[in-house]
PDB file of C-alpha atoms in Angstrom:
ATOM      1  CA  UNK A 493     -69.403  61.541  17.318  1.00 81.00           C
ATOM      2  CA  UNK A 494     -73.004  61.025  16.560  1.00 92.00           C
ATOM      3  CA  UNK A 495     -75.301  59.562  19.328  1.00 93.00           C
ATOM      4  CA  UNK A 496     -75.120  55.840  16.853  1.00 95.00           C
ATOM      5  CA  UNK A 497     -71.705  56.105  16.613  1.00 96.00           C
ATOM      6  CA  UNK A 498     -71.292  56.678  21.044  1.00 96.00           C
ATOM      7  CA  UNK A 499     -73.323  54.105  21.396  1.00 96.00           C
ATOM      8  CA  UNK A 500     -72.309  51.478  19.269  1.00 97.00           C
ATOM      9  CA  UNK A 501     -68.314  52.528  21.133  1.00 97.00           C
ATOM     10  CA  UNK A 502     -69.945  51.732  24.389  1.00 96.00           C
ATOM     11  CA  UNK A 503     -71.224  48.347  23.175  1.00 97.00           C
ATOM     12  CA  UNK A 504     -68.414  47.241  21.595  1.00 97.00           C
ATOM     13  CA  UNK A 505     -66.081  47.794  25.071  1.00 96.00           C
ATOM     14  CA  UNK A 506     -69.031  45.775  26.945  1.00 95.00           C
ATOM     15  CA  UNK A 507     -68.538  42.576  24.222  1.00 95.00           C
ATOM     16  CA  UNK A 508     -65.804  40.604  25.372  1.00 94.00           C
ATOM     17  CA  UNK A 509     -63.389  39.964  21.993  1.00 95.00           C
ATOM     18  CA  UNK A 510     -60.449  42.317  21.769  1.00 95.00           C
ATOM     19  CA  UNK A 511     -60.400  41.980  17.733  1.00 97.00           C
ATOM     20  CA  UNK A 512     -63.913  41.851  15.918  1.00 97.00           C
ATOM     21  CA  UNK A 513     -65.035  41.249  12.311  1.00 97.00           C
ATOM     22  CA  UNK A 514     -67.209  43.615  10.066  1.00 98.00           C
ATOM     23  CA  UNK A 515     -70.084  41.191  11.242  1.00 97.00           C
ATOM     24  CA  UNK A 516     -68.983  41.573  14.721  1.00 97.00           C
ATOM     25  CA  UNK A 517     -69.457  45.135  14.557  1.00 98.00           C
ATOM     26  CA  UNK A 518     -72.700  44.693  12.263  1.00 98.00           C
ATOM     27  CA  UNK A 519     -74.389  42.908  14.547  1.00 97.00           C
ATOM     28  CA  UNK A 520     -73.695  45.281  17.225  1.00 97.00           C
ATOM     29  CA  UNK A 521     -75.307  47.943  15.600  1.00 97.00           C
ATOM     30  CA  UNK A 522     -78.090  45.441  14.845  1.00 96.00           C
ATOM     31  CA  UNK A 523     -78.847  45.018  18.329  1.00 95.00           C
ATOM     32  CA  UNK A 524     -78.953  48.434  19.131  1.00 95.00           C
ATOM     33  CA  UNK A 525     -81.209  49.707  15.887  1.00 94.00           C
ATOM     34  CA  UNK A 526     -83.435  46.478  17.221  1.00 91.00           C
ATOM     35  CA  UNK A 527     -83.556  47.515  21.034  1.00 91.00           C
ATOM     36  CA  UNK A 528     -83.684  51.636  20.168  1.00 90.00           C
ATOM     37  CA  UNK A 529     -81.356  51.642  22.543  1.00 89.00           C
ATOM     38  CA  UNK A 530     -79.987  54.965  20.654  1.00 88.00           C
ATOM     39  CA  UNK A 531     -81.488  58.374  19.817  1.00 88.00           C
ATOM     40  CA  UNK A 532     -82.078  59.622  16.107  1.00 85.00           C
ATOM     41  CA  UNK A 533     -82.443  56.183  14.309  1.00 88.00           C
ATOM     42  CA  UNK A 534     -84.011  56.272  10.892  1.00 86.00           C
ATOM     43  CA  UNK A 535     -85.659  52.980  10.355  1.00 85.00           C
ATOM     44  CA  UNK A 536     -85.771  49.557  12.373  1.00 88.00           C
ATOM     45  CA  UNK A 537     -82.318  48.285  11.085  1.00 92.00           C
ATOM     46  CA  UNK A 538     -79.092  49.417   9.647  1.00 94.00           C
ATOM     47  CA  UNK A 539     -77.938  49.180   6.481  1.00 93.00           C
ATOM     48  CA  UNK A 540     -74.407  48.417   5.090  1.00 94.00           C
ATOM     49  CA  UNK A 541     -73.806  52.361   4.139  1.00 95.00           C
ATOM     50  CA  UNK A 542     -75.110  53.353   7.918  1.00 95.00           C
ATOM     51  CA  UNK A 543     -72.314  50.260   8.809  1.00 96.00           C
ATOM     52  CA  UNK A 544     -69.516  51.776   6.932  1.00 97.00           C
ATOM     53  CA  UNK A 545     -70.100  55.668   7.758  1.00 96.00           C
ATOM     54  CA  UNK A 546     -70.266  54.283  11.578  1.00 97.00           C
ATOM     55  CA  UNK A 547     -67.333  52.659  11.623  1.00 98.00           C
ATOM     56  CA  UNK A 548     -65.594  55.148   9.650  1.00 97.00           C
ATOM     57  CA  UNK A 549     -66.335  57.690  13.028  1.00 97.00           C
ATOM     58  CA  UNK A 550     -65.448  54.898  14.904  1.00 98.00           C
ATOM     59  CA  UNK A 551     -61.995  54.580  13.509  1.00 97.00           C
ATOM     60  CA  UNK A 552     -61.299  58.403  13.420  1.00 97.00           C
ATOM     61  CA  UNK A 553     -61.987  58.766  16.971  1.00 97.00           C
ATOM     62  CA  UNK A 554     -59.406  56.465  17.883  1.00 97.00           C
ATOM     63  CA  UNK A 555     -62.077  53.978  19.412  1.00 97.00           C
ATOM     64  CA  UNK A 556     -60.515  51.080  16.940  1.00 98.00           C
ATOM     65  CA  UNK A 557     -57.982  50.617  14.336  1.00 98.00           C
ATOM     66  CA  UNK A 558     -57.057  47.797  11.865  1.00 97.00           C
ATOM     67  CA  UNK A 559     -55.640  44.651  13.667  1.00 97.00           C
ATOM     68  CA  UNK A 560     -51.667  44.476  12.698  1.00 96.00           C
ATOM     69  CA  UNK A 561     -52.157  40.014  11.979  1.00 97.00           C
ATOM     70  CA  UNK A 562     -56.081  40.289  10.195  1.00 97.00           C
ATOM     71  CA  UNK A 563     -56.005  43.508   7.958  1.00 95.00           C
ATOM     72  CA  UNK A 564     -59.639  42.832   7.412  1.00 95.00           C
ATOM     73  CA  UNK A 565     -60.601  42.768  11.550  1.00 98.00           C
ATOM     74  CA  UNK A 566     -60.737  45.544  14.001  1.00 98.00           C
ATOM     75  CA  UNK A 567     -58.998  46.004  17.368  1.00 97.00           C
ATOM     76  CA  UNK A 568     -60.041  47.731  20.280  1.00 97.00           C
ATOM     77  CA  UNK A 569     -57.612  50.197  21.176  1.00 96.00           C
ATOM     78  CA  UNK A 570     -58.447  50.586  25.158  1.00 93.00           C
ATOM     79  CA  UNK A 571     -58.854  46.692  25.371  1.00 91.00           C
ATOM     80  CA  UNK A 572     -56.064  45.443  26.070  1.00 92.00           C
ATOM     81  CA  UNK A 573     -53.800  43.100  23.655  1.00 93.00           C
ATOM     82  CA  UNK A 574     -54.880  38.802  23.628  1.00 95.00           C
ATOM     83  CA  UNK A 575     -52.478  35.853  23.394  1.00 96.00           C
ATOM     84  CA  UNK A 576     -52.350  33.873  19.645  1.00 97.00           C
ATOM     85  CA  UNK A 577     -55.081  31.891  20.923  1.00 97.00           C
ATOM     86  CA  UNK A 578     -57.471  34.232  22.156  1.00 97.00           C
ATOM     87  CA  UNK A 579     -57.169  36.333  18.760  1.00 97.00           C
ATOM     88  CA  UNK A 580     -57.690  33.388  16.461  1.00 97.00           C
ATOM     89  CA  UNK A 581     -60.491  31.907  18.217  1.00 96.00           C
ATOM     90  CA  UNK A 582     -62.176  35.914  18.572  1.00 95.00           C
ATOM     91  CA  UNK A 583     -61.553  36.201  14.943  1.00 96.00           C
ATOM     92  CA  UNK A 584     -62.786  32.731  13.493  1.00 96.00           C
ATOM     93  CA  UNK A 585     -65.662  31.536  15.742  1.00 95.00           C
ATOM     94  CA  UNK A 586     -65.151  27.734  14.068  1.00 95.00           C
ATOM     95  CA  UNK A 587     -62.014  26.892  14.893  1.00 96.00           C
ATOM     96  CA  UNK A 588     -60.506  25.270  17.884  1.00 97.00           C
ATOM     97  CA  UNK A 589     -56.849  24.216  19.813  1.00 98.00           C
ATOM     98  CA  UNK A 590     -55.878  20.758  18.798  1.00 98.00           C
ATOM     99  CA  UNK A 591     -53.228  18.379  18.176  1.00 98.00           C
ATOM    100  CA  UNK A 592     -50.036  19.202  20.095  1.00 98.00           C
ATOM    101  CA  UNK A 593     -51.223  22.401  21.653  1.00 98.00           C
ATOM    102  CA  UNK A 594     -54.294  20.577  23.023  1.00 98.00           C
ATOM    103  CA  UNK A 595     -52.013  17.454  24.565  1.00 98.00           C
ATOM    104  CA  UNK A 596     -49.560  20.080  26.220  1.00 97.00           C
ATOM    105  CA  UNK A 597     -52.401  22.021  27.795  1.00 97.00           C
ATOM    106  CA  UNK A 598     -54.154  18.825  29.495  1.00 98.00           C
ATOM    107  CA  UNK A 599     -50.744  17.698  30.923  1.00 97.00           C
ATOM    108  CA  UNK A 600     -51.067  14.421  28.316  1.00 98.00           C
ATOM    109  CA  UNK A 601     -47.504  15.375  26.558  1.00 97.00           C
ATOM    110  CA  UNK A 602     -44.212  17.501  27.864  1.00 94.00           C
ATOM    111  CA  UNK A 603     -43.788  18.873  24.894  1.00 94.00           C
ATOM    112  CA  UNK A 604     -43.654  22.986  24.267  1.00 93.00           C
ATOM    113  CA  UNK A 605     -45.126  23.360  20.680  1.00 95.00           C
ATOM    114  CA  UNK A 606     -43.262  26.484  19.077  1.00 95.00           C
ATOM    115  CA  UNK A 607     -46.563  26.947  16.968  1.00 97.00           C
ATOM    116  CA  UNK A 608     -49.840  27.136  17.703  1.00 98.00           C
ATOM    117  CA  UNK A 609     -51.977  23.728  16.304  1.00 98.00           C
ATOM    118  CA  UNK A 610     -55.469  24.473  15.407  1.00 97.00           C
ATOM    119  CA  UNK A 611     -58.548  22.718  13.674  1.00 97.00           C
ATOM    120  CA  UNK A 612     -60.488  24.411  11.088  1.00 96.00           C
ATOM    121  CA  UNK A 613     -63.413  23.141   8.966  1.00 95.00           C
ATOM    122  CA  UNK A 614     -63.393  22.424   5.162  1.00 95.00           C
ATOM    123  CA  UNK A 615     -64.672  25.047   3.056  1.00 94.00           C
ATOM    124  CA  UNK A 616     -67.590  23.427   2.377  1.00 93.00           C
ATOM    125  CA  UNK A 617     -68.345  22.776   6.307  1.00 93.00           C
ATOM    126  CA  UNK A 618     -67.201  26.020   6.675  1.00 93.00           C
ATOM    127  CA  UNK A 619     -70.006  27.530   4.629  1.00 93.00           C
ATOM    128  CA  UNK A 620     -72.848  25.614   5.823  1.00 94.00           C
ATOM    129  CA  UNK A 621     -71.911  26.917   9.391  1.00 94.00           C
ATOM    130  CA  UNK A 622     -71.518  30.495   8.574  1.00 94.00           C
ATOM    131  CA  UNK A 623     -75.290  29.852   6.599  1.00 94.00           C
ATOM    132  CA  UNK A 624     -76.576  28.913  10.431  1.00 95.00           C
ATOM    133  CA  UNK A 625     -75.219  31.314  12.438  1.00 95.00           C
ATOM    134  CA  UNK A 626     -76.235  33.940  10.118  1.00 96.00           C
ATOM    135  CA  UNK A 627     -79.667  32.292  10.298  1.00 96.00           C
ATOM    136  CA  UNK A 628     -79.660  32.119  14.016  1.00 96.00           C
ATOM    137  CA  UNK A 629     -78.536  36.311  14.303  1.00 96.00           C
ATOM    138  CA  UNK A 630     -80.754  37.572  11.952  1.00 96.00           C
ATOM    139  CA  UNK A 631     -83.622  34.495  11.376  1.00 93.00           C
ATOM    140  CA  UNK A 632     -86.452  36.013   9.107  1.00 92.00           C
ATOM    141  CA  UNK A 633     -84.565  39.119   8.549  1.00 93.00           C
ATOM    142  CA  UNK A 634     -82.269  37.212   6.289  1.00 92.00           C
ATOM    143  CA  UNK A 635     -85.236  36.599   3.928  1.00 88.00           C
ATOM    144  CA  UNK A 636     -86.347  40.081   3.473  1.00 91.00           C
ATOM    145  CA  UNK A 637     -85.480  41.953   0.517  1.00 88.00           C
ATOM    146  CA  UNK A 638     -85.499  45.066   2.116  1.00 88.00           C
ATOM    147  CA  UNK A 639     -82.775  43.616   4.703  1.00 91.00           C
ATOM    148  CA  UNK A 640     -79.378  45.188   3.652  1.00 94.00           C
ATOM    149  CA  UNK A 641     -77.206  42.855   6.116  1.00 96.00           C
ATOM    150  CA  UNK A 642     -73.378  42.644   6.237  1.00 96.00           C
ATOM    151  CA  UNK A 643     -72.199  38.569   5.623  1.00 95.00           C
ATOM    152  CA  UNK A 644     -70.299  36.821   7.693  1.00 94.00           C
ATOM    153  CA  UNK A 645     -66.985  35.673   5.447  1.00 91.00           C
ATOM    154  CA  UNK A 646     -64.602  32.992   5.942  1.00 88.00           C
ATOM    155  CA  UNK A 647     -61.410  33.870   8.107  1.00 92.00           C
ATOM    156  CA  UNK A 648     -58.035  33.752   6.027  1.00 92.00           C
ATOM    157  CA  UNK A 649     -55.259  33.131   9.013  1.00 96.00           C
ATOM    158  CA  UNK A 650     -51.720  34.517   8.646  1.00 96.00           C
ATOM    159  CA  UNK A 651     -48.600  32.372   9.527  1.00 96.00           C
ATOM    160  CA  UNK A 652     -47.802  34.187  12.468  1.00 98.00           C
ATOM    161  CA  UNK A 653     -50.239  35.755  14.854  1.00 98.00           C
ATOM    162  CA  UNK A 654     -48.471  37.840  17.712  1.00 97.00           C
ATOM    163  CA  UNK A 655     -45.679  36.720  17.355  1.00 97.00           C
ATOM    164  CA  UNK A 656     -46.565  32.795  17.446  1.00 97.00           C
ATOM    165  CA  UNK A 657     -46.420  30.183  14.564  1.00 98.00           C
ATOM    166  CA  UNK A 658     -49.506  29.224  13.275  1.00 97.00           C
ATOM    167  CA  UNK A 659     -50.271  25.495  11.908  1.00 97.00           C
ATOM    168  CA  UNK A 660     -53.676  24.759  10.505  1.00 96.00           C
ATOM    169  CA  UNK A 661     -55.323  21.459   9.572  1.00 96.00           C
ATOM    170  CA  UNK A 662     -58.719  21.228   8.195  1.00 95.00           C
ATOM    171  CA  UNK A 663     -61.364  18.975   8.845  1.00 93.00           C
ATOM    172  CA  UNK A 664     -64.756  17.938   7.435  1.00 92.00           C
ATOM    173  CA  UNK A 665     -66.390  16.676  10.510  1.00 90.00           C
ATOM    174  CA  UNK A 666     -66.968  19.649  13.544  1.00 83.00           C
ATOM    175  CA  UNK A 667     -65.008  17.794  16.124  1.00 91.00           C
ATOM    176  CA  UNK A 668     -65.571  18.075  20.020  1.00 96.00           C
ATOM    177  CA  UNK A 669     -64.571  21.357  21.866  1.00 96.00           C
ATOM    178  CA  UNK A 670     -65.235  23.612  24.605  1.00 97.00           C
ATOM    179  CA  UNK A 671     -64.501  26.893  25.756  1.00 97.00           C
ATOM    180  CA  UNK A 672     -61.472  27.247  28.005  1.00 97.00           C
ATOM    181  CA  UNK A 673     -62.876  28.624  30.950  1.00 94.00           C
ATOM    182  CA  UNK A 674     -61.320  32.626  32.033  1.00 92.00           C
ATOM    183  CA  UNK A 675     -60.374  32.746  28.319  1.00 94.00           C
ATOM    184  CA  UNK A 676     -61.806  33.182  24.868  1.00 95.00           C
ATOM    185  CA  UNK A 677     -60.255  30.104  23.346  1.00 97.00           C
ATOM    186  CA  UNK A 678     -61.856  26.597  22.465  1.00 98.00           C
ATOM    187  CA  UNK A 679     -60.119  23.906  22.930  1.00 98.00           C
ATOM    188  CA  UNK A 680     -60.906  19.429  21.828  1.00 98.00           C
ATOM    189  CA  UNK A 681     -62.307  18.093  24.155  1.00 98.00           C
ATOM    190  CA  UNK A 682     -59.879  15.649  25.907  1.00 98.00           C
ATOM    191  CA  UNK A 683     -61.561  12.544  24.209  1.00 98.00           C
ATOM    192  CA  UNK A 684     -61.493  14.385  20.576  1.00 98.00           C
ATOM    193  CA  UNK A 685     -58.151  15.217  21.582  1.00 98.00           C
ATOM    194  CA  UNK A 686     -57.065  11.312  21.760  1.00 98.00           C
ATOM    195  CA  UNK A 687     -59.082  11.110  18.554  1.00 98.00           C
ATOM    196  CA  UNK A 688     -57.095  13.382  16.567  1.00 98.00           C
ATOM    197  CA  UNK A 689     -54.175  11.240  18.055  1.00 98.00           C
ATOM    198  CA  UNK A 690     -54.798   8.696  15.791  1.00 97.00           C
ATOM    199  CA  UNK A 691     -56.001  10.743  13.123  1.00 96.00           C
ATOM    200  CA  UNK A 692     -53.004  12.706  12.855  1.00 96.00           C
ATOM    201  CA  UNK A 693     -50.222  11.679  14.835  1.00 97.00           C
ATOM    202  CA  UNK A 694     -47.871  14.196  12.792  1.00 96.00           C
ATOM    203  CA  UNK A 695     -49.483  16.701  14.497  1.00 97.00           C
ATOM    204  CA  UNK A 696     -48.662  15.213  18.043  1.00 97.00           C
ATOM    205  CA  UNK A 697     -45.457  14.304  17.946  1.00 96.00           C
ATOM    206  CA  UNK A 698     -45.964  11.489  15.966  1.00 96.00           C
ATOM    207  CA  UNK A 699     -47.100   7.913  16.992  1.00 96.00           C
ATOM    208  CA  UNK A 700     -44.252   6.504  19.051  1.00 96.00           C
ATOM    209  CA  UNK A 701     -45.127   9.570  21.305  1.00 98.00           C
ATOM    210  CA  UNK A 702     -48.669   8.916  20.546  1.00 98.00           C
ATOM    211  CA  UNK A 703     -48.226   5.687  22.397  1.00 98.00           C
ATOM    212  CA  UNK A 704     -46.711   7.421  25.527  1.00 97.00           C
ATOM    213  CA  UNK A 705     -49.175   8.853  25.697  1.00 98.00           C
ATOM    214  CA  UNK A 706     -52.133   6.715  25.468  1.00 98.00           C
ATOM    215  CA  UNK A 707     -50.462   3.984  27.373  1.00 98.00           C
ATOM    216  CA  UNK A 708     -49.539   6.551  30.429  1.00 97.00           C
ATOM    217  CA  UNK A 709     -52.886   8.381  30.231  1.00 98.00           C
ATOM    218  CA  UNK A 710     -54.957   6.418  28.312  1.00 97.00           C
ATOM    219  CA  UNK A 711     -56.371   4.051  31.574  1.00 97.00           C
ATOM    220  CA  UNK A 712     -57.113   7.719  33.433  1.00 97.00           C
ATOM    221  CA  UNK A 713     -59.059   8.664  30.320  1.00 98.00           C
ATOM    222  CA  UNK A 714     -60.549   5.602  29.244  1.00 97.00           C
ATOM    223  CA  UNK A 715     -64.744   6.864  29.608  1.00 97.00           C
ATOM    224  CA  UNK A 716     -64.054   9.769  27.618  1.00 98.00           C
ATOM    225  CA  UNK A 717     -62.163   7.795  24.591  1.00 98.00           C
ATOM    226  CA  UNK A 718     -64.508   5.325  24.249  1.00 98.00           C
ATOM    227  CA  UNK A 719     -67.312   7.592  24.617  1.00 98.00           C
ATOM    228  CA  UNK A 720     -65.654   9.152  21.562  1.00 98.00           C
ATOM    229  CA  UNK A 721     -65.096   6.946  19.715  1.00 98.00           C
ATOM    230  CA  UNK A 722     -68.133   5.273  19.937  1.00 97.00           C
ATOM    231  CA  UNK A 723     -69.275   8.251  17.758  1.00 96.00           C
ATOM    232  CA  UNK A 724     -66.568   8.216  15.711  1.00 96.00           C
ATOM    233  CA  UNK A 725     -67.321   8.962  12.048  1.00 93.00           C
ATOM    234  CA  UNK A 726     -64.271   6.640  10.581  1.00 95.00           C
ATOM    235  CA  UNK A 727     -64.163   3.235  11.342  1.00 95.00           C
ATOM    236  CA  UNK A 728     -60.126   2.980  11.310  1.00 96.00           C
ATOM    237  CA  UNK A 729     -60.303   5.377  14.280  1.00 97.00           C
ATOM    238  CA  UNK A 730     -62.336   2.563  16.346  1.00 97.00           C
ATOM    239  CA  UNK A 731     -59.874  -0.257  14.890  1.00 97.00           C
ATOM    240  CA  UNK A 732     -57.050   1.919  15.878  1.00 97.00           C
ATOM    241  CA  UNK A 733     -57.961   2.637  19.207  1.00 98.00           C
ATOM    242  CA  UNK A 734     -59.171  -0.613  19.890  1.00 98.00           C
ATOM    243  CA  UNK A 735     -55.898  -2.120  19.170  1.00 97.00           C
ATOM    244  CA  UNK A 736     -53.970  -0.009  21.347  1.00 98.00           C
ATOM    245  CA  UNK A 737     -56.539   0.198  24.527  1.00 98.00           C
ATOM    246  CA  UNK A 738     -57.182  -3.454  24.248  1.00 97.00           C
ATOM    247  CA  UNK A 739     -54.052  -5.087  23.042  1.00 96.00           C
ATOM    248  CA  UNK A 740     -51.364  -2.551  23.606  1.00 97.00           C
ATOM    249  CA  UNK A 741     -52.514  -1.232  27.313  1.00 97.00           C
ATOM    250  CA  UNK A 742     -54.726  -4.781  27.983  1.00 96.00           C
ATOM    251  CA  UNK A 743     -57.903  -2.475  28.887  1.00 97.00           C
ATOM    252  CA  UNK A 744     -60.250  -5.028  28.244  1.00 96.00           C
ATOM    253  CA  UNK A 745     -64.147  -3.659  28.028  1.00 96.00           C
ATOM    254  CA  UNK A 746     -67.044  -4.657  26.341  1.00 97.00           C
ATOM    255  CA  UNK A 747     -67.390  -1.634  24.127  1.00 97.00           C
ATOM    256  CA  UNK A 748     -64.073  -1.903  23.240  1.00 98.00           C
ATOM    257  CA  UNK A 749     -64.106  -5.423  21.732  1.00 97.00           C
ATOM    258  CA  UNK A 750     -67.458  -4.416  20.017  1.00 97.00           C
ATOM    259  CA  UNK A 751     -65.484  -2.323  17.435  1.00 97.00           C
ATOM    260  CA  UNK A 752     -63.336  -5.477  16.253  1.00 96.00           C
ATOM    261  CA  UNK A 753     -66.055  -5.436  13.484  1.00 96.00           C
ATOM    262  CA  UNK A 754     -64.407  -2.462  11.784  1.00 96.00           C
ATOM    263  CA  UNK A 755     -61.567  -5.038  11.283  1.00 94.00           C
ATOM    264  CA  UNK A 756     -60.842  -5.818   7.892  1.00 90.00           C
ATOM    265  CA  UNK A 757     -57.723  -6.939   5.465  1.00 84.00           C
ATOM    266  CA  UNK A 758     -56.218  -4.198   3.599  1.00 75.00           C
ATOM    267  CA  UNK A 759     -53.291  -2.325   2.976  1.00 66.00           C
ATOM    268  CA  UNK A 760     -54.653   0.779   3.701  1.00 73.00           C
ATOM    269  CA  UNK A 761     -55.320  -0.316   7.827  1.00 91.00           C
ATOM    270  CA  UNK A 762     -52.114   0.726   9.195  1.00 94.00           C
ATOM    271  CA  UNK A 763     -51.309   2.293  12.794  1.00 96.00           C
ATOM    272  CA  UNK A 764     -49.830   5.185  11.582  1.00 95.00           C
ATOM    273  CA  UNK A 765     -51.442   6.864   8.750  1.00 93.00           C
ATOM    274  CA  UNK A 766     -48.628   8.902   7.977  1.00 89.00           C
ATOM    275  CA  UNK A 767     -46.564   5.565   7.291  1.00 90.00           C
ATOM    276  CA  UNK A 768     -46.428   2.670   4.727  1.00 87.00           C
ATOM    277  CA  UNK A 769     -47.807  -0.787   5.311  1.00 86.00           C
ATOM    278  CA  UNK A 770     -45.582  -3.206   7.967  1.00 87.00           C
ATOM    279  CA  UNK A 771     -45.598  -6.447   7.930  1.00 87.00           C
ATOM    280  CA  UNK A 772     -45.574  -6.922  11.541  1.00 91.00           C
ATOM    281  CA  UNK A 773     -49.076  -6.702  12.195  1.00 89.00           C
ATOM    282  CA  UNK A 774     -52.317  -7.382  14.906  1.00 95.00           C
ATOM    283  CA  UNK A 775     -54.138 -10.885  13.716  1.00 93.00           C
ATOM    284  CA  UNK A 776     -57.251  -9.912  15.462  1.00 95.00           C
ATOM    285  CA  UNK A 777     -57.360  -6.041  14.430  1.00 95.00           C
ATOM    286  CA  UNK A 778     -56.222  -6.302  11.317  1.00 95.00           C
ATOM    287  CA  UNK A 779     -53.688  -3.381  11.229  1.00 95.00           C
ATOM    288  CA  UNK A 780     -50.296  -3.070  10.464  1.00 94.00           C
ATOM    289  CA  UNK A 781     -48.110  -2.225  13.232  1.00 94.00           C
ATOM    290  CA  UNK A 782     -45.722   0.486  11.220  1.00 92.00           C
ATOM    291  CA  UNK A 783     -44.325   2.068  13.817  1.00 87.00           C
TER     292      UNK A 783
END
């Protein structure tokens, strides 16, 4: 192999993700045309022909090989082999373990989802955060005509990703989430994770178990939902939970009876979205009670 192509294999086994994108392995060779961390570089940067005759060594040597669930992504052959969730988060840097997935793994449900429930954003959110991180890898650079720079593209997830079901929502606003620590997943946050409850309760078991769980957790949790949902971007998520910590449990908290001013008369302001209007219903929350 060439001294570029050596060196780039050695920084790709240092990075941490066991499948990588073209712009994973771009910006790799980025860093290293940046640091002159190789011998024989012509120029300051790379270009996408340098990119493709690199990688092309790369995968004749046997140092990767196309990834069997993204045809379009690159796995390390001597690193070894990631659960579902370590691959899809590696491959798709926005996305994040929600819904039913996110309740088992905080002990909030008993339930063993068969698939693997996962946020992404919209297309349009989707775009506007591949235009920043772009911005924040290559800043000025991204500007400069002479600048021949591999994009970043949106992720296109298969059904199945070893071996595991995968179910996808999308959603326009980022949502809470942090890294799982010893892994290279993201996970809601527990607080967004009692958001998306209520948001889609489909996609947790549904709302009578939605109410086992906020009822039998929600009291232990009670800082982190209302410091949610104090941000919350809908108001029916604030009318929602309000109803259920402050009526259904009998939390009663100044915060909470603050959002009773996202109450109002319509048959749209149901418990559960995925339902039709009830007419049993909460007087002072204004919701129908369609469970």
């Amino acid at each position: 192999m060439t001294q570029l192509a050596e060196t780039l294999a050695r920084a790709l086994l240092r990075q941490p993700k066991p499948v990588l994108s073209n712009y994973d392995i771009f910006r790799e060779l980025w860093g290293i045309y940046r640091s002159g961390s190789a011998k024989y570089l012509r120029g300051v940067t790379p270009n996408r022909d340098v990119f493709r005759r690199t990688r092309s060594l790369l995968r004749s040597e046997g140092i990767i090989r196309q990834d069997s669930d993204y045809s379009s992504h690159w796995r390390i052959v001597d690193r070894p082999d990631a659960p579902a969730e370590d691959v899809v988060c590696s491959v798709d840097p926005f996305c994040h373990i929600a819904h039913l997935s996110a309740l088992q793994r905080y002990g909030l449900s008993n339930r063993r989802p068969e698939s693997l429930f996962l946020v992404e954003p919209t297309p349009d959110l989707r775009r506007q955060l591949v235009r920043e991180q772009m911005e924040h890898d290559y800043g000025d650079s991204l500007g400069d005509p002479e600048a021949d720079i591999e994009p970043a593209k949106a992720v296109t997830h298969p059904g199945t990703v070893r071996g595991r079901p995968v179910a996808i929502d999308t959603t326009k606003f980022a949502g809470d989430q942090i890294a799982i620590k010893g892994s290279l997943s993201r996970i809601a946050t527990v607080g967004q994770t009692f958001l998306d409850t209520l948001d889609s309760p489909d996609r947790c078991g549904g709302m009578s178990h939605v109410l086992d769980i906020w009822t039998e957790h929600g009291p232990t949790y009670c800082e982190e939902i209302i410091e949610r949902m104090e941000r919350a971007e809908k108001p029916i998520w604030k009318v929602r939970a309000g109803f259920i910590l402050e009526e259904y449990i009998g939390i009663r908290d100044d915060r909470i009876a603050g959002w009773v001013r996202f109450a109002q008369r319509g048959s749209s302001r149901v418990l559960d979205p995925g339902k039709s209007f009830a007419p049993k219903f909460s007087e002072k929350w204004m919701l129908s009670l369609n469970v």
